[in-house]
Short mmCIF file of C-alpha atoms in Angstrom, two decimals:
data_model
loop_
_atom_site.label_atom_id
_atom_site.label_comp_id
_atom_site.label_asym_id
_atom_site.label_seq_id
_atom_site.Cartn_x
_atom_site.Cartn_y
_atom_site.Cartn_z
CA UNK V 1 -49.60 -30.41 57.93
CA UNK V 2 -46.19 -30.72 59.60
CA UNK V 3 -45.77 -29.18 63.33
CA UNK V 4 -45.06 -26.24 64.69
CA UNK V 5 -41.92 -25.51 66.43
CA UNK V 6 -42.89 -22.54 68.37
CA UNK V 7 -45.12 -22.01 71.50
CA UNK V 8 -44.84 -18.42 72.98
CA UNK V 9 -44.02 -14.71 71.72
CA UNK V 10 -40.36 -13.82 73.36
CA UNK V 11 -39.91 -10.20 71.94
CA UNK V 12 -41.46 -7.04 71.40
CA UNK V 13 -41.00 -5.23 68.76
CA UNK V 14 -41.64 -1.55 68.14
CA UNK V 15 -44.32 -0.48 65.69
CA UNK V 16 -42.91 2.72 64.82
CA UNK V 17 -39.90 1.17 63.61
CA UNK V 18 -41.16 -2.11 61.81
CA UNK V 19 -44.34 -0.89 60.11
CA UNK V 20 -43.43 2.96 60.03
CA UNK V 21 -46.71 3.88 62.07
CA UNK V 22 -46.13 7.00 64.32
CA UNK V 23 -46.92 5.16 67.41
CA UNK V 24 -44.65 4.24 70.75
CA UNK V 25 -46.89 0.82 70.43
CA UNK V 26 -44.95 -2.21 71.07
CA UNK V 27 -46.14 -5.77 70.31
CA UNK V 28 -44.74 -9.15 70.85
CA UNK V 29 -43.27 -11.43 68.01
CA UNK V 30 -41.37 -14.86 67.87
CA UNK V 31 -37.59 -14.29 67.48
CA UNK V 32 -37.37 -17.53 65.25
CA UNK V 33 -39.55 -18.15 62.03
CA UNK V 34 -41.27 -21.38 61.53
CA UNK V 35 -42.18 -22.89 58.23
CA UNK V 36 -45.73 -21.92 59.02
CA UNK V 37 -45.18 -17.94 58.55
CA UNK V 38 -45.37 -16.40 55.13
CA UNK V 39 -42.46 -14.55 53.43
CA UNK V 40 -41.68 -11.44 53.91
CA UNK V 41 -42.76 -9.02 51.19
CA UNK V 42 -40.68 -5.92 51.29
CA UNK V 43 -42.40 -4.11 48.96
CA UNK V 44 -45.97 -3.99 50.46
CA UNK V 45 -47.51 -0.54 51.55
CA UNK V 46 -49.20 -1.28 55.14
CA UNK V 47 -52.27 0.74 55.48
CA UNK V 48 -51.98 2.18 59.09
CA UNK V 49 -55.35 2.24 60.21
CA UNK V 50 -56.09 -1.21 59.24
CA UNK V 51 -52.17 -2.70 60.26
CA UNK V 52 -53.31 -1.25 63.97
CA UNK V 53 -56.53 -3.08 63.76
CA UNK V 54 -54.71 -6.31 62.92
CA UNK V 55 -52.06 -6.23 65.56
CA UNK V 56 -54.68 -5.68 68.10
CA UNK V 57 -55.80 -8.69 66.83
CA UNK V 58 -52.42 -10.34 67.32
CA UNK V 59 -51.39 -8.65 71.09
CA UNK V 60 -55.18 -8.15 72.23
CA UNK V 61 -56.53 -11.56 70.93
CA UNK V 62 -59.12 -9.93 69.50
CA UNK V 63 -61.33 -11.18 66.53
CA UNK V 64 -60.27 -9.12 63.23
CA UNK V 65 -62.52 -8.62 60.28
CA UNK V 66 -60.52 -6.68 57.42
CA UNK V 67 -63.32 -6.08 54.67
CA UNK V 68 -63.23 -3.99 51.61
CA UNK V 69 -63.28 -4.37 47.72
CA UNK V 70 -61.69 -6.85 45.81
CA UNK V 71 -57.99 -6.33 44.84
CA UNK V 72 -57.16 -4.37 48.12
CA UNK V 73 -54.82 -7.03 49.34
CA UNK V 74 -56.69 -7.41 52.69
CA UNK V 75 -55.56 -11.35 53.36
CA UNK V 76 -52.39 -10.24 51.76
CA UNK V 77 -52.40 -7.19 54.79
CA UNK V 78 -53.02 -10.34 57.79
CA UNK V 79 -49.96 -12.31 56.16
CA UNK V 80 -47.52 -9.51 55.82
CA UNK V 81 -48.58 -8.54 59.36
CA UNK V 82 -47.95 -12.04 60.56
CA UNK V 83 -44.74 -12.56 58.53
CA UNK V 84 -42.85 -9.43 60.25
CA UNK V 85 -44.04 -10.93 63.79
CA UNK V 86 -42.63 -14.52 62.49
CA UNK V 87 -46.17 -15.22 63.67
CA UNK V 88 -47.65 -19.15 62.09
CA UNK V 89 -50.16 -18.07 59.87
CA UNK V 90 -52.94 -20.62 58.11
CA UNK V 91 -55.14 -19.15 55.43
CA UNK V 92 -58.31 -21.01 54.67
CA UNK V 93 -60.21 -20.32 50.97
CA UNK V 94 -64.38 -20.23 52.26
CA UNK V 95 -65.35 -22.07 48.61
CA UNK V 96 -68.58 -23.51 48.35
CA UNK V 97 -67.00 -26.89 48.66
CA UNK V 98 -65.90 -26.39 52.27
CA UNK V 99 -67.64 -28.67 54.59
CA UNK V 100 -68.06 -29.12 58.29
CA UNK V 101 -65.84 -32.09 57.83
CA UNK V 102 -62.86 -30.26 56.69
CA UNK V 103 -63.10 -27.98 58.96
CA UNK V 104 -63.94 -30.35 61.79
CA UNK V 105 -62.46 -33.53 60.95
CA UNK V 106 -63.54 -36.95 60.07
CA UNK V 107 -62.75 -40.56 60.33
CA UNK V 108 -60.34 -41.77 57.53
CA UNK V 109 -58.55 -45.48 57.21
CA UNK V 110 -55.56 -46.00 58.07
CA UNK V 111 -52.78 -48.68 57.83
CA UNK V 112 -51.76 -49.84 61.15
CA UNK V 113 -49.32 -52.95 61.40
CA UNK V 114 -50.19 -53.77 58.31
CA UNK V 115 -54.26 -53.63 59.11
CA UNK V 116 -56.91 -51.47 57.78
CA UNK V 117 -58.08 -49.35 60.99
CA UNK V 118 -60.27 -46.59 61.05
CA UNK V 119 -58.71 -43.28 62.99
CA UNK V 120 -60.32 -39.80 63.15
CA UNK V 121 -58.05 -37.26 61.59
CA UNK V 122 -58.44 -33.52 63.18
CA UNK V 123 -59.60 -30.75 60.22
CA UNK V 124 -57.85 -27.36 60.43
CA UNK V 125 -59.58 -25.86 63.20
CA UNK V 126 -58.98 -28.30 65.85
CA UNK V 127 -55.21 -28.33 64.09
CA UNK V 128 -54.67 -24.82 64.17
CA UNK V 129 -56.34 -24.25 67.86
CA UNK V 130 -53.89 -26.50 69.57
CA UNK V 131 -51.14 -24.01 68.04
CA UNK V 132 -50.05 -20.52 68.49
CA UNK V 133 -51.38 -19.90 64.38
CA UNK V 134 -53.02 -17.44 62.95
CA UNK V 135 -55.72 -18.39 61.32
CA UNK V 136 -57.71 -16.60 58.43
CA UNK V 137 -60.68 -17.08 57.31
CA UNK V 138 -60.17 -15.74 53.03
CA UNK V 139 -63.92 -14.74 51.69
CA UNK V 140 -66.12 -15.10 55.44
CA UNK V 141 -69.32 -13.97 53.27
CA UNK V 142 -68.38 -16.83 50.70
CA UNK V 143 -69.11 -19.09 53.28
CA UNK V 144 -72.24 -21.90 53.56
CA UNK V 145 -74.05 -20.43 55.93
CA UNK V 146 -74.64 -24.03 57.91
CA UNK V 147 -70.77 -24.50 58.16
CA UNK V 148 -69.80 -21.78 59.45
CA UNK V 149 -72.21 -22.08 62.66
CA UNK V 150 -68.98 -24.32 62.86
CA UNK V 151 -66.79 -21.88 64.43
CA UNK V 152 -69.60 -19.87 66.08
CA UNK V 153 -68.06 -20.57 69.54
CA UNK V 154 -64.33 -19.84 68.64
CA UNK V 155 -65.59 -16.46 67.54
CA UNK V 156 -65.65 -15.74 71.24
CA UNK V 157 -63.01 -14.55 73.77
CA UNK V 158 -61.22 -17.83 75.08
CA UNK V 159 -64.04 -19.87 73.09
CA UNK V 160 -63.60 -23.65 73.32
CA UNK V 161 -64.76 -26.14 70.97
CA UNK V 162 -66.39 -29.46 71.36
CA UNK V 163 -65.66 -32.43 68.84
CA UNK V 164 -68.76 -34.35 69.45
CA UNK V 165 -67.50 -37.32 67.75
CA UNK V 166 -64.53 -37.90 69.93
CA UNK V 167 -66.16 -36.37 73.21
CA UNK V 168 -63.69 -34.12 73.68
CA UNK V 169 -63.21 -30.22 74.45
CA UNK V 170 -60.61 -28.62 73.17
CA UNK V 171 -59.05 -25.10 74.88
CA UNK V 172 -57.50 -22.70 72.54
CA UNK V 173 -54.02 -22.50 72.97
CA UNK V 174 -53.40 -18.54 74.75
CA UNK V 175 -51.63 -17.59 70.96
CA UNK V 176 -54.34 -18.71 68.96
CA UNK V 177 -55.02 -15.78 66.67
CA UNK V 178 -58.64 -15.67 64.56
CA UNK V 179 -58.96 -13.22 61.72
CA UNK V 180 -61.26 -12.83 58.43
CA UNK V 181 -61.83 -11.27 55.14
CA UNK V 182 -64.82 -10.59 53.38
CA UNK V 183 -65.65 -8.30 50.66
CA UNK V 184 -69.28 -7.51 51.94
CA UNK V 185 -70.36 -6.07 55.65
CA UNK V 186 -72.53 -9.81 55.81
CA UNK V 187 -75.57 -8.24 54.29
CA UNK V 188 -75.17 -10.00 50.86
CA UNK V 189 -74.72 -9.41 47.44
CA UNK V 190 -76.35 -6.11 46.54
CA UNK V 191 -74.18 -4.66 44.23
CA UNK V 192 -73.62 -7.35 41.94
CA UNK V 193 -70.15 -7.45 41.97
CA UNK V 194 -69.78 -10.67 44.19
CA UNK V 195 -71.98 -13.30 42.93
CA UNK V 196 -71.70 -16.23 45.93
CA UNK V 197 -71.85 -14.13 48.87
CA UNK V 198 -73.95 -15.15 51.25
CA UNK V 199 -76.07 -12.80 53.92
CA UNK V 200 -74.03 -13.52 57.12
CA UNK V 201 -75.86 -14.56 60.33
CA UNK V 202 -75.85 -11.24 62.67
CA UNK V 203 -75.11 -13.16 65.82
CA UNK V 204 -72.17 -13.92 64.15
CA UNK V 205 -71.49 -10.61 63.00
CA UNK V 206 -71.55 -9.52 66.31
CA UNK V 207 -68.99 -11.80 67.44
CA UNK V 208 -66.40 -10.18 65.31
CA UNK V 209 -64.82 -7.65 67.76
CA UNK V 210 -63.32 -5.70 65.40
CA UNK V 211 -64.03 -4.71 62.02
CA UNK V 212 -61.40 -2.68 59.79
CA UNK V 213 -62.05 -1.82 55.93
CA UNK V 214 -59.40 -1.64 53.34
CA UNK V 215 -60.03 0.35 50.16
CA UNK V 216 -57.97 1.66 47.95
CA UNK V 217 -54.75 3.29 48.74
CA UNK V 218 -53.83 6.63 47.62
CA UNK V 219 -52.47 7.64 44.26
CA UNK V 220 -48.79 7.75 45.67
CA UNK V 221 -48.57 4.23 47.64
CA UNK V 222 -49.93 2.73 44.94
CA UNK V 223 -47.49 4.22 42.61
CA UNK V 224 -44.61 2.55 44.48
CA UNK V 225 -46.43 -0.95 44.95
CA UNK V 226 -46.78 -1.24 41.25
CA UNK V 227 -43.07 0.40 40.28
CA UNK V 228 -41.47 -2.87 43.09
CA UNK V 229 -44.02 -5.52 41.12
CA UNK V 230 -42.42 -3.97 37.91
CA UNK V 231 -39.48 -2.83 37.98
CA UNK V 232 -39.01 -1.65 34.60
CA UNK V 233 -40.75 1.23 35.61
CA UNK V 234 -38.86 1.95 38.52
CA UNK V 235 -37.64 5.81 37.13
CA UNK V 236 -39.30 9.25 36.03
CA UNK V 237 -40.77 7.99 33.31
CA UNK V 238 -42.28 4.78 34.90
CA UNK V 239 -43.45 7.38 37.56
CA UNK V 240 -45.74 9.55 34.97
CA UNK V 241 -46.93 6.10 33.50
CA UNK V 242 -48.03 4.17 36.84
CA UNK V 243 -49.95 7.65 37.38
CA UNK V 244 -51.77 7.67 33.87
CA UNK V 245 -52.81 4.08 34.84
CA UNK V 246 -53.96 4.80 38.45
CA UNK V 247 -55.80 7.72 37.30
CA UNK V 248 -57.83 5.65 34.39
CA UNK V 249 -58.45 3.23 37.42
CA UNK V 250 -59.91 6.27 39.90
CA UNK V 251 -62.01 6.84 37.07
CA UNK V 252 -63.49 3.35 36.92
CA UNK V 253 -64.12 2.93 40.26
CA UNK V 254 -65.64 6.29 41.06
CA UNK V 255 -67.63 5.67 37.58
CA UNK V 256 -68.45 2.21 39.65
CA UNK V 257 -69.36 3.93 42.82
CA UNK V 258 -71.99 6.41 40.33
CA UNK V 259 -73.54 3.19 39.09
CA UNK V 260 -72.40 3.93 35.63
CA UNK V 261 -70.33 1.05 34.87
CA UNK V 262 -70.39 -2.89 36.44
CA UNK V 263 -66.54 -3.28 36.63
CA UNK V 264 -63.92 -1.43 37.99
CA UNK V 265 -60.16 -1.62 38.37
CA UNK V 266 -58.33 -3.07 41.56
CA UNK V 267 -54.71 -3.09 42.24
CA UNK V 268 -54.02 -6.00 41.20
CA UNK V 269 -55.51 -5.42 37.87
CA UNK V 270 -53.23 -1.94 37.81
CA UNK V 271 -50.44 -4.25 38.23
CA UNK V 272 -51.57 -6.83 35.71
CA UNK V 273 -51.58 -4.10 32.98
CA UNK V 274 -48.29 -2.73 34.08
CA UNK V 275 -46.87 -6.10 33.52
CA UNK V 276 -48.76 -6.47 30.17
CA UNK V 277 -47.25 -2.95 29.17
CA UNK V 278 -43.18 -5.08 29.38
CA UNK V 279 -44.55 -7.99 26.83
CA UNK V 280 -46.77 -5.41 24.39
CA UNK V 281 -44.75 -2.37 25.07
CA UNK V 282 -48.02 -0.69 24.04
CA UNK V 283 -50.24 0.85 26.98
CA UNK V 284 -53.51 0.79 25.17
CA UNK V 285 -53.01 -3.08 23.59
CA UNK V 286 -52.19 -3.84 27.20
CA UNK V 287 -55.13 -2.30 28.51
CA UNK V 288 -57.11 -3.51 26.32
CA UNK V 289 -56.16 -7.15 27.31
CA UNK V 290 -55.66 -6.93 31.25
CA UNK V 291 -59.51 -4.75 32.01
CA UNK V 292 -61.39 -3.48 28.99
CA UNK V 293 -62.06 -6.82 27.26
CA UNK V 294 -63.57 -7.82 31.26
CA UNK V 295 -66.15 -5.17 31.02
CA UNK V 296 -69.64 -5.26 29.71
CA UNK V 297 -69.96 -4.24 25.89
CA UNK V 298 -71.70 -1.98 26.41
CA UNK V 299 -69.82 -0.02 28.88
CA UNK V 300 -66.66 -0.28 26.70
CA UNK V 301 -66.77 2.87 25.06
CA UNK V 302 -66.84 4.66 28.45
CA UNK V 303 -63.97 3.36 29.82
CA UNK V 304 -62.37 3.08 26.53
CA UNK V 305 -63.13 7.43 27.08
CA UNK V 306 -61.51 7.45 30.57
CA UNK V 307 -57.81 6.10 28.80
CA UNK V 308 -58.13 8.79 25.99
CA UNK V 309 -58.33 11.33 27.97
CA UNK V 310 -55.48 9.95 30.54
CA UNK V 311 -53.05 8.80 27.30
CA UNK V 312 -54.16 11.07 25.19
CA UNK V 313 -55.07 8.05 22.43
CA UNK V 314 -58.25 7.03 21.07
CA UNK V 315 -59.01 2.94 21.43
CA UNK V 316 -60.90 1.17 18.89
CA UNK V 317 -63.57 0.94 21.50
CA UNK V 318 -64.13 4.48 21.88
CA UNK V 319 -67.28 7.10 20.77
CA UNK V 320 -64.91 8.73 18.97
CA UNK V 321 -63.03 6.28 17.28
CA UNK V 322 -66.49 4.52 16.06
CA UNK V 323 -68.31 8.06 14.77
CA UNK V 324 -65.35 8.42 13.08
CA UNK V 325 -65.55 5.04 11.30
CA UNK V 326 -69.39 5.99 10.76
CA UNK V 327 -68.40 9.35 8.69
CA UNK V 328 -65.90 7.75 7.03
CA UNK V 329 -68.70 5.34 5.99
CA UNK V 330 -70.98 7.60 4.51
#
């Protein structure tokens, strides 16, 4: 990874006026961006309660779990955050095939002079704590449980950390930032929903000093995030359409939250179908293809119920549609 060119915050900026949160809070920022901080996205809907939490994170340097359901754009909330305080940001995927030696480092050969030599190269966390970086840990409870005793000591308030194979401690630099994601609380899988979660070690829980959830935003802000990802439907009658489809989707996941049904409908699957709706120019085809074919069989004529009665038009999955087939039959 190439360098970063910045060392220290030089400005405040007011949250009132860059995230719209009725607050006199001021926090400080880099003036210039480096290549490390993500791009701006103007059309993202900050959720204040959670943006709050993450720039204590990033003024406080406190340790910032943002956990919630899937879809909710919670690493998506850390980048924007970062990208309007030009703040480096590194995000880190928790996949099964993370091991302590990514994370840590490990001896690699090297050409030197024309000779094979062996030199240890640093993994991200050493990288990123000599840095003034954000960095984010993307699906903590996805996480082997033996690597991530890894950053145990990091989790802590001006925590150092040893690399035992170079004898050497290395002090966070004073704008290291740590944050996480995680769609469980650490106590596993027990909905179903996230197959390879793991139970989270409480002592490591504990380190976390603050933990925010993100669910779903409300009908209106999530109106306007899917009318800037398509803007086709950018006018009235975009409007009444973006609110058919978010109101199918309440119904899913409060159907989900019932135990009724095993799948439910995220934002980004909203948006998915919006964009589905330009290339079919039919709601229900486009439904059908971005969520319903997803869901469990049985479960289809449900759900394939909750879009009749927001559109008003019976899918071939539907109780309706099949008795109807039945009579016909006979």
């Amino acid at each position: 990874m190439s360098d970063i060119k910045v060392d220290q915050p030089d400005i405040m900026i007011s949250v009132r006026d860059v995230f719209g949160i009725d607050t006199d809070l001021k926090v400080p920022a880099f003036s210039q961006r480096d290549d490390h901080v993500p791009e701006v996205d103007t059309a993202y809907q900050f959720n204040p309660e959670v943006t709050l939490a993450i720039l204590a994170g990033f003024s406080r340097d406190r340790r910032v779990m943002v956990q919630g359901l899937h879809g909710t754009g919670k690493s998506t909330h850390i980048e924007q955050v970062a990208a309007r305080l030009n703040w480096p940001c590194v995000r880190i995927n928790l996949d099964g095939h993370i091991s302590r030696l990514d994370l840590v480092g490990k001896d690699t050969i090297v050409l030197k002079d024309g000779k094979q030599v062996t030199e240890f190269q640093e993994g991200i966390v050493p990288w990123a704590l000599r840095r003034p970086t954000a960095l984010i840990f993307d699906e903590f409870d996805a996480g082997r449980p033996d690597v991530m005793f890894v950053i145990q000591r990091i989790l802590e308030r001006d925590g150092k950390f040893t690399l035992l194979d170079q004898n050497e401690v290395i002090h966070p630099h004073n704008q290291f930032r740590l944050f996480a994601t995680s769609n469980t609380i650490g106590l596993g899988n027990s909905t179903g929903l996230y197959h390879g979660t793991q139970m989270v070690n409480q002592a490591q829980m504990d380190r976390w000093n603050i933990v925010t959830t993100l669910n779903y935003l409300p009908t209106d802000d999530e109106v306007k995030i899917v009318q800037a990802r398509v803007s086709s439907m950018a006018n009235d009658a975009g409007t009444e359409l973006a609110r058919s489809m978010i109101a199918v989707a309440d119904m899913t996941r409060n159907s989900f939250a019932a135990g009724d049904i095993s799948t439910l409908m995220s934002p980004r699957t909203v948006i998915s179908w919006a964009e589905n709706i330009e290339i079919f120019r039919d709601p229900g085809i486009a439904f059908r293809l971005s969520f319903l074919n997803k869901c469990d069989e049985s479960e289809r004529p449900m759900i394939a119920e909750f879009f009749q009665r927001c559109f008003d038009q019976e899918l071939s999955e539907s109780w309706a549609h099949q008795a109807a087939q039945v009579m016909s039959q006979d």
